[in-house]
Coordinates of C-alpha atoms and ligand atoms in Angstrom, one line a residue:
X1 CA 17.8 -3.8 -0.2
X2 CA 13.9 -3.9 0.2
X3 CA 12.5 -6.2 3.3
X4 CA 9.2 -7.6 3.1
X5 CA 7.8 -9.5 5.9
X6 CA 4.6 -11.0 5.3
X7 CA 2.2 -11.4 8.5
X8 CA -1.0 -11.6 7.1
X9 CA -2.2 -15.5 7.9
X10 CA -4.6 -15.8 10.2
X11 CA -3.1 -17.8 12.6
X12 CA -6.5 -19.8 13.4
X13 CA -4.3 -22.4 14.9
X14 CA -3.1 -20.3 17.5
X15 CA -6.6 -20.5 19.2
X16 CA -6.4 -16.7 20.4
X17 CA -7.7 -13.2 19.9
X18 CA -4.1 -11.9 19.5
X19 CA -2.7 -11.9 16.0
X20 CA -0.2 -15.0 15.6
X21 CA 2.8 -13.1 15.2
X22 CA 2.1 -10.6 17.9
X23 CA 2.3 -13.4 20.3
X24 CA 5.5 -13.8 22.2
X25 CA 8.7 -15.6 22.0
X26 CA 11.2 -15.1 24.9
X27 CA 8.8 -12.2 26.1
X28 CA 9.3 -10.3 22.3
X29 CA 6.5 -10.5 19.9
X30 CA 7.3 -13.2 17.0
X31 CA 6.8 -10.1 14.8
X32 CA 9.7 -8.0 16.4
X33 CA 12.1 -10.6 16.5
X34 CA 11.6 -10.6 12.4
X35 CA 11.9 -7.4 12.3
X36 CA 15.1 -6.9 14.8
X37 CA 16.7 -9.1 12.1
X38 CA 15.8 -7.3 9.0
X39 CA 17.2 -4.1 10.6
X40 CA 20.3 -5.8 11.6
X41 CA 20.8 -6.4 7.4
X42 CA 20.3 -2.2 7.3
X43 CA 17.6 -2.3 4.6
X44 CA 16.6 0.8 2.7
X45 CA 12.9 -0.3 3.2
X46 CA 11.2 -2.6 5.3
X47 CA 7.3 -3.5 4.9
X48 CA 5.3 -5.3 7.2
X49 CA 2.4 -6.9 5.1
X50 CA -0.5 -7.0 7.9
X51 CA -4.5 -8.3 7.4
X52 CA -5.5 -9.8 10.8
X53 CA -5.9 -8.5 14.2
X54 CA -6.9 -4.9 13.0
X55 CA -4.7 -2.2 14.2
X56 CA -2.9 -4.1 16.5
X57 CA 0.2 -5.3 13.9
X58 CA 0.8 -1.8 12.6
X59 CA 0.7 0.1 15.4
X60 CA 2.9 -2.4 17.3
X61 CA 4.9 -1.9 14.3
X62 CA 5.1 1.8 14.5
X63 CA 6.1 1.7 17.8
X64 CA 9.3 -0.8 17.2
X65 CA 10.3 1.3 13.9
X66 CA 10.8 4.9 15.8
X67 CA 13.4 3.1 18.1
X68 CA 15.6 1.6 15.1
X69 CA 15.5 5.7 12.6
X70 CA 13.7 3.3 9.7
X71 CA 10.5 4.6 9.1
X72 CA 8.5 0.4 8.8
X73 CA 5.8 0.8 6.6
X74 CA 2.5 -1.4 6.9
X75 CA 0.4 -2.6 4.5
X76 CA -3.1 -3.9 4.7
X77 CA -4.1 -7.6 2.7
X78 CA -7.2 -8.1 2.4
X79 CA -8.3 -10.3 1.6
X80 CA -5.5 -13.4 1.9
X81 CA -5.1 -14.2 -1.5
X82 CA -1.7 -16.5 -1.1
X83 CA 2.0 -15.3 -0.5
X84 CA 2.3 -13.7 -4.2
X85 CA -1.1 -11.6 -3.5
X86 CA 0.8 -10.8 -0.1
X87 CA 3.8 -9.3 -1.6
X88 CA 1.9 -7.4 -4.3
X89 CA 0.6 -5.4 -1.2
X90 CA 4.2 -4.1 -0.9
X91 CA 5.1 -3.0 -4.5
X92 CA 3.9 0.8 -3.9
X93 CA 6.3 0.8 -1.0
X94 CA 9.8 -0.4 -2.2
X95 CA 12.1 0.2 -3.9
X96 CA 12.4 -1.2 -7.7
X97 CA 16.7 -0.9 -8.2
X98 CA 17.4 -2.9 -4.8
X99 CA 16.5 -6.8 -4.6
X100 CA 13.9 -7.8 -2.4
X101 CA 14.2 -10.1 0.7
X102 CA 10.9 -11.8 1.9
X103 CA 10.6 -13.2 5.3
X104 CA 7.7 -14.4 7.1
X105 CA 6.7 -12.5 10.4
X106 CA 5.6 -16.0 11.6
X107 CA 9.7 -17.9 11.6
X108 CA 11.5 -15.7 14.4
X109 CA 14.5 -17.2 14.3
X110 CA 16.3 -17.0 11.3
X111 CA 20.1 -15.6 12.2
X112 CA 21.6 -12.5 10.1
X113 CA 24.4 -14.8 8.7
X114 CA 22.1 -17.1 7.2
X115 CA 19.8 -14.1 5.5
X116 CA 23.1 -12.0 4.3
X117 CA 24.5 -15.8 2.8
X118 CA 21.5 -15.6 1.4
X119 CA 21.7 -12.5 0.0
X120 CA 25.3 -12.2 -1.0
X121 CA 24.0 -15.5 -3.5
X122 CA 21.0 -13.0 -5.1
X123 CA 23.3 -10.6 -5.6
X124 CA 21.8 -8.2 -7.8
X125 CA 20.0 -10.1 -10.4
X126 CA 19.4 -13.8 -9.2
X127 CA 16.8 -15.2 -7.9
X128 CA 17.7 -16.4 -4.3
X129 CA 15.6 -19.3 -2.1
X130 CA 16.7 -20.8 1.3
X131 CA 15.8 -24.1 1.4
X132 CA 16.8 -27.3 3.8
X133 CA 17.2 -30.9 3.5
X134 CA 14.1 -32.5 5.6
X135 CA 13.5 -35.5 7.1
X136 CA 9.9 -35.2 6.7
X137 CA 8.9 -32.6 4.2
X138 CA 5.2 -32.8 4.5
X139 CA 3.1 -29.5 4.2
X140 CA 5.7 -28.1 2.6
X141 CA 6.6 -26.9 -0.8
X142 CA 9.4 -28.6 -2.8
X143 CA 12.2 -27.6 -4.4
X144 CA 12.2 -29.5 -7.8
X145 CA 15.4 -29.6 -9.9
X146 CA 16.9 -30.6 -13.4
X147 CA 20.5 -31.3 -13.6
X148 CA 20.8 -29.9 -10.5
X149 CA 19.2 -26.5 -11.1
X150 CA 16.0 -25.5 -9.5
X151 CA 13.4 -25.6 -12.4
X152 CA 10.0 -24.6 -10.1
X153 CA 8.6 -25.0 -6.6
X154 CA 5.6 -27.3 -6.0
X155 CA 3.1 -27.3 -2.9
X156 CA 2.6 -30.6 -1.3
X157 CA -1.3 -30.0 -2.3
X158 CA -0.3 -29.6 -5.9
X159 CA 2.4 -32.4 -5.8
X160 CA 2.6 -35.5 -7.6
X161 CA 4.1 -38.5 -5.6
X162 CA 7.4 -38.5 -6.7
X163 CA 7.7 -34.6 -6.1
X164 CA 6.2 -35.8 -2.6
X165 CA 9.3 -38.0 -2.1
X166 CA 11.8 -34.8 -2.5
X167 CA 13.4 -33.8 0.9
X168 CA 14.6 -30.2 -0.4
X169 CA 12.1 -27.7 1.5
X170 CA 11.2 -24.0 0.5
X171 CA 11.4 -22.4 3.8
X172 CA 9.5 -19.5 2.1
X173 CA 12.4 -16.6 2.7
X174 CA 13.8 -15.7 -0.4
X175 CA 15.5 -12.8 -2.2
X176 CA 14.0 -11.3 -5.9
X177 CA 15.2 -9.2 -8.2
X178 CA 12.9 -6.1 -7.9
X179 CA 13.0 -5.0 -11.5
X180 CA 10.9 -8.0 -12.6
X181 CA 9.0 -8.5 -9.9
X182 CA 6.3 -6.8 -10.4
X183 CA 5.5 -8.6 -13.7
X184 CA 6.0 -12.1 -12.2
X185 CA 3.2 -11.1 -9.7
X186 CA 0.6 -9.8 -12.5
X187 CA 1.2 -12.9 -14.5
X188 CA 0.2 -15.2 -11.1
X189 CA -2.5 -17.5 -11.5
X190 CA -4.8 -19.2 -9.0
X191 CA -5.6 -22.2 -11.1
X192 CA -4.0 -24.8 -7.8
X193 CA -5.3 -27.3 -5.4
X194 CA -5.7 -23.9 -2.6
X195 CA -7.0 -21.7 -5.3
X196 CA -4.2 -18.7 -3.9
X197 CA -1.8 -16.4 -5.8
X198 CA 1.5 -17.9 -4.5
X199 CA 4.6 -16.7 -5.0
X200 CA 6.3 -19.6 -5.7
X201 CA 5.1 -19.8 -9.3
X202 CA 7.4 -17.1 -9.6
X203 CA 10.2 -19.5 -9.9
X204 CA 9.3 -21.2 -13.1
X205 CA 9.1 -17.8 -14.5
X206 CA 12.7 -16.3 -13.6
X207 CA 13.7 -19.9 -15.1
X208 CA 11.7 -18.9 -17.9
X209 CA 12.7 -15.6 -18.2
X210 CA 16.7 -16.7 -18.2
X211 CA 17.1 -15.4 -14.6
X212 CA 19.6 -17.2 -12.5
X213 CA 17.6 -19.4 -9.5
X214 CA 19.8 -20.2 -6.9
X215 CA 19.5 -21.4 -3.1
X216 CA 21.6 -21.0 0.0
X217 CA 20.9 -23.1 3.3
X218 CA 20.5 -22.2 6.9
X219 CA 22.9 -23.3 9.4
X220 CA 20.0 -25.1 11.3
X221 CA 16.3 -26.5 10.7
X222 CA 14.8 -24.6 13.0
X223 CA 16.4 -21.3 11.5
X224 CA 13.4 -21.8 9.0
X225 CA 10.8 -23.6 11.8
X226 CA 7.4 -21.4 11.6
X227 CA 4.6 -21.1 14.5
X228 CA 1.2 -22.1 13.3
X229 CA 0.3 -23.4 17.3
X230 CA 0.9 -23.0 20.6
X231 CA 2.8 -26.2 20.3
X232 CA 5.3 -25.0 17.5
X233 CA 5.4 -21.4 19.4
X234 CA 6.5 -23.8 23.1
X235 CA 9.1 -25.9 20.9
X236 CA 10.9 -23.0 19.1
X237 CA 10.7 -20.7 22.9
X238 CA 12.9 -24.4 23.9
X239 CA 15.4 -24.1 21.1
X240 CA 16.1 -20.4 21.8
X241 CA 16.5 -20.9 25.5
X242 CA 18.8 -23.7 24.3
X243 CA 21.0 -21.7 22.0
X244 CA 20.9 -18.6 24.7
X245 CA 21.8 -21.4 27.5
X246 CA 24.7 -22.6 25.4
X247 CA 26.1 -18.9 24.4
X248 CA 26.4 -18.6 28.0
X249 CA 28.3 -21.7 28.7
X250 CA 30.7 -21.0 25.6
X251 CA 31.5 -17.4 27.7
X252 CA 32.1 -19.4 30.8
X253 CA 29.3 -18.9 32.8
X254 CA 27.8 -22.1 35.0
X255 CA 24.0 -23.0 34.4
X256 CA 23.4 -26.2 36.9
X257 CA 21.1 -27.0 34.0
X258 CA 21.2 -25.2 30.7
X259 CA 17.4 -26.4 30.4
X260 CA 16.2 -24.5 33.0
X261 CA 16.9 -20.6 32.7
X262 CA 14.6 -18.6 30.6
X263 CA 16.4 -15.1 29.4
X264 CA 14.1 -12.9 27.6
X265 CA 16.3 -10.2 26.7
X266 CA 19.8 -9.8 27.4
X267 CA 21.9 -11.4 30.4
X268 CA 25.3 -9.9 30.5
X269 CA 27.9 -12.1 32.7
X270 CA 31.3 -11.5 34.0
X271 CA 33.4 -14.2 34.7
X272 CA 32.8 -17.1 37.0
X273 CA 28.7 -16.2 37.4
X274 CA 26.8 -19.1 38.5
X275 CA 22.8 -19.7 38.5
X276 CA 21.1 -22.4 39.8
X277 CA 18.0 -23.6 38.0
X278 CA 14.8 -22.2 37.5
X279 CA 15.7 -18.5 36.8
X280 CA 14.3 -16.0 34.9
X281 CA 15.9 -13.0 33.2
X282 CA 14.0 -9.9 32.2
X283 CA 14.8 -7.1 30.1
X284 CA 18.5 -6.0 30.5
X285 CA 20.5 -7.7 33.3
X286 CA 23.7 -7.8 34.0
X287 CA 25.6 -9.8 36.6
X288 CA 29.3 -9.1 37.4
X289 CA 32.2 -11.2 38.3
X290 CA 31.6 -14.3 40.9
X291 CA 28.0 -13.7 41.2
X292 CA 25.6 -16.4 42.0
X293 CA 22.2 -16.5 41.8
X294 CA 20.0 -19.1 43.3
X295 CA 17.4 -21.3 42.7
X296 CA 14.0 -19.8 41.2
X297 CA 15.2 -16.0 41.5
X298 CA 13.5 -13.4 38.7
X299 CA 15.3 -10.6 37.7
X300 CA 14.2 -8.0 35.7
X301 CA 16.6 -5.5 34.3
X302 CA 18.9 -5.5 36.9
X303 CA 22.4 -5.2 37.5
X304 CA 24.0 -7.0 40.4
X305 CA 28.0 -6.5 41.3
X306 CA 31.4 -8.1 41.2
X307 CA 31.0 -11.0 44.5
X308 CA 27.3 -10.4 45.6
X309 CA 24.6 -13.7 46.4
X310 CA 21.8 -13.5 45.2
X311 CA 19.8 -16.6 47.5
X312 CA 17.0 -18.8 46.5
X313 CA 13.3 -17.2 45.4
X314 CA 14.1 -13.4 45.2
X315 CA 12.6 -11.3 43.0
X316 CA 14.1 -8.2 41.7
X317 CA 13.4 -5.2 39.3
X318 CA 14.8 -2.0 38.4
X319 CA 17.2 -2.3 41.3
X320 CA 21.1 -2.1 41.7
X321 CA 22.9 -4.7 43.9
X322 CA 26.1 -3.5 45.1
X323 CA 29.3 -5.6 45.2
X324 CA 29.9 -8.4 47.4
X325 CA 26.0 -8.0 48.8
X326 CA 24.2 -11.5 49.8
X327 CA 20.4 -11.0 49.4
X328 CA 17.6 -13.2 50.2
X329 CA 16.6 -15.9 50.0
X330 CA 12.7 -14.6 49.4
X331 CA 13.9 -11.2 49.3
X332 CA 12.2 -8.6 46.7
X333 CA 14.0 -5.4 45.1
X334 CA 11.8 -3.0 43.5
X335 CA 12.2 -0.2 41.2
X336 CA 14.8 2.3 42.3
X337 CA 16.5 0.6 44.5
X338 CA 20.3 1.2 44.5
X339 CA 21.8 -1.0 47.0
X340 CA 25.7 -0.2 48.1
X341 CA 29.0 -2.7 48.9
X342 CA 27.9 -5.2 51.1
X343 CA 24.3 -5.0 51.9
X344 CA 22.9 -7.7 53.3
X345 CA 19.0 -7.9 52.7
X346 CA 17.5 -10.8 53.9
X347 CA 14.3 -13.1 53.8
X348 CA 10.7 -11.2 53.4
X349 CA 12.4 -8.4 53.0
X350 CA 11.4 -5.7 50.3
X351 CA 13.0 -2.2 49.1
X352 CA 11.1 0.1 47.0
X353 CA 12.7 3.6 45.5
X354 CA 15.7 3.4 48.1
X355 CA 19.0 4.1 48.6
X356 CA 20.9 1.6 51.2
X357 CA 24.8 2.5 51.5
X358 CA 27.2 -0.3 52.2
X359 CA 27.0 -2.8 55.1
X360 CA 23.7 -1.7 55.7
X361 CA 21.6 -4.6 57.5
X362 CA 17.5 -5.7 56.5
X363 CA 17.8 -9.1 57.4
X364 CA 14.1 -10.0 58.3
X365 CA 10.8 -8.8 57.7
X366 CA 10.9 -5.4 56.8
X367 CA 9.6 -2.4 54.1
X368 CA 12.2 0.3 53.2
X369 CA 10.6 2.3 50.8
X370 CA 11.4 5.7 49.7
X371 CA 14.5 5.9 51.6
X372 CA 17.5 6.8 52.5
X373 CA 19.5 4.3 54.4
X374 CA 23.2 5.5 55.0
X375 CA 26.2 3.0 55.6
X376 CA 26.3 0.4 58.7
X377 CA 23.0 0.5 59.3
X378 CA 20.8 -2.0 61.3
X379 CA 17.3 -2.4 60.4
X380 CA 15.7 -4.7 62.8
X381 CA 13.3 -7.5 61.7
X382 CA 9.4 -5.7 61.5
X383 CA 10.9 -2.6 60.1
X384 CA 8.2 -0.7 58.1
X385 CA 9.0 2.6 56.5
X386 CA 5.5 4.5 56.3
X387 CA 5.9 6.3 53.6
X388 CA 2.5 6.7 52.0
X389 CA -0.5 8.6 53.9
X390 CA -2.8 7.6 51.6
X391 CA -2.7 10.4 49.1
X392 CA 1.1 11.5 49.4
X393 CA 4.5 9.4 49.5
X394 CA 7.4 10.5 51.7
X395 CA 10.7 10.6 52.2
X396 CA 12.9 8.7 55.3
X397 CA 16.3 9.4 55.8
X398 CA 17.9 6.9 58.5
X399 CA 21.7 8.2 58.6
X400 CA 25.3 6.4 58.6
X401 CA 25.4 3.8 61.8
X402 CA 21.8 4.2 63.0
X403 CA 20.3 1.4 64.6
X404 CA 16.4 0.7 63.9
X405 CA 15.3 -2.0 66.7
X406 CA 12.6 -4.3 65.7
X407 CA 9.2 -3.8 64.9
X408 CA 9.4 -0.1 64.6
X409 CA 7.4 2.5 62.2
X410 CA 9.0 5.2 61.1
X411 CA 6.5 8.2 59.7
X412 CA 7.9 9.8 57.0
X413 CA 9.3 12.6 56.5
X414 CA 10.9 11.4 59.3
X415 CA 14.7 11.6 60.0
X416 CA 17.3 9.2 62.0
X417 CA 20.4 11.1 63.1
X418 CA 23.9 9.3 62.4
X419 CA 24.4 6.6 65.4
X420 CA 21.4 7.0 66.5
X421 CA 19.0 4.0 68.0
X422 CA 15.3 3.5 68.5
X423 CA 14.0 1.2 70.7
X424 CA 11.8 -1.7 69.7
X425 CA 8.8 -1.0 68.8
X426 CA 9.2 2.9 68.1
X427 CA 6.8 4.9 66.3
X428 CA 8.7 7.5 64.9
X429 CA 6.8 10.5 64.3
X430 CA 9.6 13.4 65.1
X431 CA 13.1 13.1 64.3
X432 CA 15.5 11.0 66.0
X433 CA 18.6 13.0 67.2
X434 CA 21.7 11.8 66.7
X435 CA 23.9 9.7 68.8
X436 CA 20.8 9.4 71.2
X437 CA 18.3 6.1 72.5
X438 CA 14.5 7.1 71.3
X439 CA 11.9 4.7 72.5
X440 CA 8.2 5.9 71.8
X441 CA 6.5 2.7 73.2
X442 CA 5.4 3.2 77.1
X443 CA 7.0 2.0 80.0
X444 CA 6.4 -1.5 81.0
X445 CA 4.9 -2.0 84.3
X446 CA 4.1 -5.3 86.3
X447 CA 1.2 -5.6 88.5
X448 CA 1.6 -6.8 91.6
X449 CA -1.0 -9.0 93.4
X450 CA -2.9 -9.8 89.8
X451 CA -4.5 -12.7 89.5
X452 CA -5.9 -14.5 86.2
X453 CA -10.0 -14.4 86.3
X454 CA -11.1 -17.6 86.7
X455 CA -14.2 -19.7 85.4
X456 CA -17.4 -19.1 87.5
X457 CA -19.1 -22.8 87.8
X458 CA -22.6 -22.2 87.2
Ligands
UD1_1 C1 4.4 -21.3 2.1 C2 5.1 -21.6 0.8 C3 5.7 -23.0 0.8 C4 6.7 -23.0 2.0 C5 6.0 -22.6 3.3 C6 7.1 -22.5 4.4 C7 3.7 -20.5 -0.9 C8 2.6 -20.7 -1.9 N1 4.0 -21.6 -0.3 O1 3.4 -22.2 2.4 O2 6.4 -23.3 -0.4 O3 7.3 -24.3 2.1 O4 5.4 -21.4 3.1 O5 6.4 -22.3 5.6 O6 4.2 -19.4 -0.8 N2 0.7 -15.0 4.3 C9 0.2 -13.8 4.0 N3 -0.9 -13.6 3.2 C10 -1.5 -14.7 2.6 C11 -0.9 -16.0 2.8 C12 0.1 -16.1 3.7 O7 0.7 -12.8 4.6 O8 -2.4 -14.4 1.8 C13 1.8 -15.2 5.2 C14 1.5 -16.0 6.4 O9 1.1 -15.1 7.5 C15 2.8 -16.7 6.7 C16 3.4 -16.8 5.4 O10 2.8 -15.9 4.5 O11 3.6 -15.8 7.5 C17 3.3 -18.2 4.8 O12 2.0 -18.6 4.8 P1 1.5 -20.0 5.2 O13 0.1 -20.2 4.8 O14 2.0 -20.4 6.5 O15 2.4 -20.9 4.2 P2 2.0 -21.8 3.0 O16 1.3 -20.9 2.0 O17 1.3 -23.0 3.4
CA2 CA1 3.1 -21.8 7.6

């Protein structure tokens, strides 16, 4: 099977330099999500039809096609001659023996079962169109039917009133015989209320030609829902969130409210995960068994274990949360952070590039980054790791059962010995030996017989 995806409209509505179907939808470009789903149908060729927005479609383009081993191929429109002019674009590129699916770059969520019904109805010599039954129609072309067969399609702008009054929709996706295709498109006129090549004339010829025209439906309206605004774009991001909310229920995980968590990407959950409202998923995450997250927390691909907390108004990426951990609330996890079996990290607390082992203590006000924090640790609140000098990061190792008191710099490279402590307030430029008390602030001293200055009256 051939795929073409026509993304050539302007998107004027969009009110934006970035082409409209580069813009994104659950943080993927409207494009991609199109194009995720052709590949899912394993097509023999796909072509993106592009005109807007210069290089910026096909190269995007290029870049999603090396991931999938399908070589996409782009090709140029211009100018934007109608949907028919559109597909002509692709004839060079696919192939003549396999029917053709056309799908718009601009309608993102049309599911694989609903395209492959689709198909499986085209089989290899009907003409296939997926329409829906709308309650309000307008803008749309209509399907128009005798004895129940399609006959032709009609735009709204070309419609008489009682084709006006016909709730059958074109959603614009539709599968062709290849063979005659090409033909069909020659033979378009522009003589119509838009003066455009549209491809929807080519209806009345398959009818006319003897070819079978035959329509399959979506499960849902908004299968079929295109983004001409920010509007549209905001209410179809609402109905994903929706149908990713409610996946997650049907697996058993609790959402306080299934209208407030935005996943853009994939959320795996074990069993029994709750999150609170007002979360965001990034990327891939994936939460294991018991696992709550609270309020307002962003992770970003992430995996946090079997039992760990997660508290209100953290923000994590790249990082690893071992099992049965309780972090935050305001705690942030950056990239590289593997965190062991109970770790507790705690408010204002952040870990860059670091390694914490299990029961390993940051509960206040502290930077660990580039480090290695071994097992039953305490880092005291004030803890800074100073790993950068400005031009070069280091390394610091603080061993099993160390204790860090508060308020204390350690210089990397710099090295705490197992069981070691340092006082409050260290500076740690050398290594601290094992087992030992290091203190590096000086000693405190009182001053006897000091008085406070007081004011000299003038
Ligand atoms: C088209 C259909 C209409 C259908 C509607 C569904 C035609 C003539 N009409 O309407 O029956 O109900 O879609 O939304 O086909 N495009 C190009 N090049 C062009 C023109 C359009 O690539 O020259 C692309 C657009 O980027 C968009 C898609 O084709 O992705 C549809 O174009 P749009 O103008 O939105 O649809 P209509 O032509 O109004
Ligand atoms: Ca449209």
């Amino acid at each position: 099977m051939n795929v073409v995806i026509l993304a050539a409209g302007m998107g004027k509505r969009m009110q934006s330099a970035l082409p409209k179907v580069l813009h994104p939808l659950a943080g993927k470009p409207l494009l991609q999500h199109v194009i995720d789903t052709a590949l899912s149908l394993e097509p023999s060729r796909l072509c993106v039809i592009y005109g807007h927005g210069g290089a910026a479609v096909p190269s995007a383009v290029q870049a999603w096609g090396g991931k999938s081993g399908l070589t996409i191929d782009t090709a140029l429109q211009q100018p934007q001659l109608g949907t028919g002019h559109a597909v002509m674009q692709a004839l060079p590129q696919i192939d003549a023996d396999a029917p053709t699916l056309v799908l718009y770059g601009d309608v993102p969520l049309t599911t694989a079962a609903s395209l492959r019904r689709l198909v499986e109805a085209a089989g290899s010599d009907k003409l296939a169109i997926l329409t829906v039954e709308q309650a309000n129609p307008f803008g749309l072309g209509r399907i128009v039917r005798e004895d129940g067969r399609i006959v032709r399609i009609v735009e709204e702008k070309d419609a008489t009133e009682a084709e006006r009054a016909i709730k059958e929709i074109n959603s614009g996706i539709m599968v062709i015989p290849t063979r005659y295709l090409a033909g069909w498109l020659q033979a378009l006129g522009n003589d119509n209320a838009q003066g455009e090549y549209y491809l929807t004339d080519i209806v009345a010829r398959a009818v006319a030609a003897g070819v079978p025209v035959v329509s399959a439906q979506p499960s849902a309206e908004w299968e079929v829902a295109g983004v001409n605004s920010k509007v549209q774009l905001a209410e179809l991001e609402r109905r994903h969130q929706l149908n990713i909310a409610t996946a997650l229920l049907e697996r058993g995980v609790t959402l306080l409210d299934p209208a407030r968590i935005d996943v853009r990407g994939e959320l795996l959950c074990g069993r029994d995960v709750t999150i609170d409202v007002g979360c965001v998923f990034e990327g891939r995450v994936a939460l294991g068994d018991g696992v709550t997250i609270g309020a307002n927390c962003v992770l970003v691909d992430t995996s946090v274990a079997a039992g760990a907390q997660v508290k209100p108004f953290c923000h994590f990426e790249g990082a690893v949360v071992g099992e049965q951990s309780v972090i935050g609330p305001y705690a942030r996890l950056r990239p590289g952070t593997t965190l062991g079996q109970d770790v507790h990290i705690g408010n204002f607390v952040e870990v860059k590039n670091s390694t914490v082992a299990a029961h390993s203590k940051a509960n206040h006000l502290a930077y660990v980054g580039d480090a290695d924090v071994g097992a039953r640790v305490n880092i005291g609140a004030g803890t800074i790791t100073c790993n950068y000098d400005g031009a070069n990061k280091f390394r610091t190792t603080i061993e099993d059962d160390a204790f860090i008191g508060s308020d204390s710099q350690l210089v990397a490279p710099v090295t705490v010995g197992k069981g070691a402590t340092l006082g409050a307030g260290t500076t740690l430029t050398k290594d601290a030996p094992a087992g030992k008390l290091t203190i590096s602030r000086p000693k405190q001293l009182t001053i006897e017989n000091w008085k406070r200055p007081v004011k000299v009256k003038k």
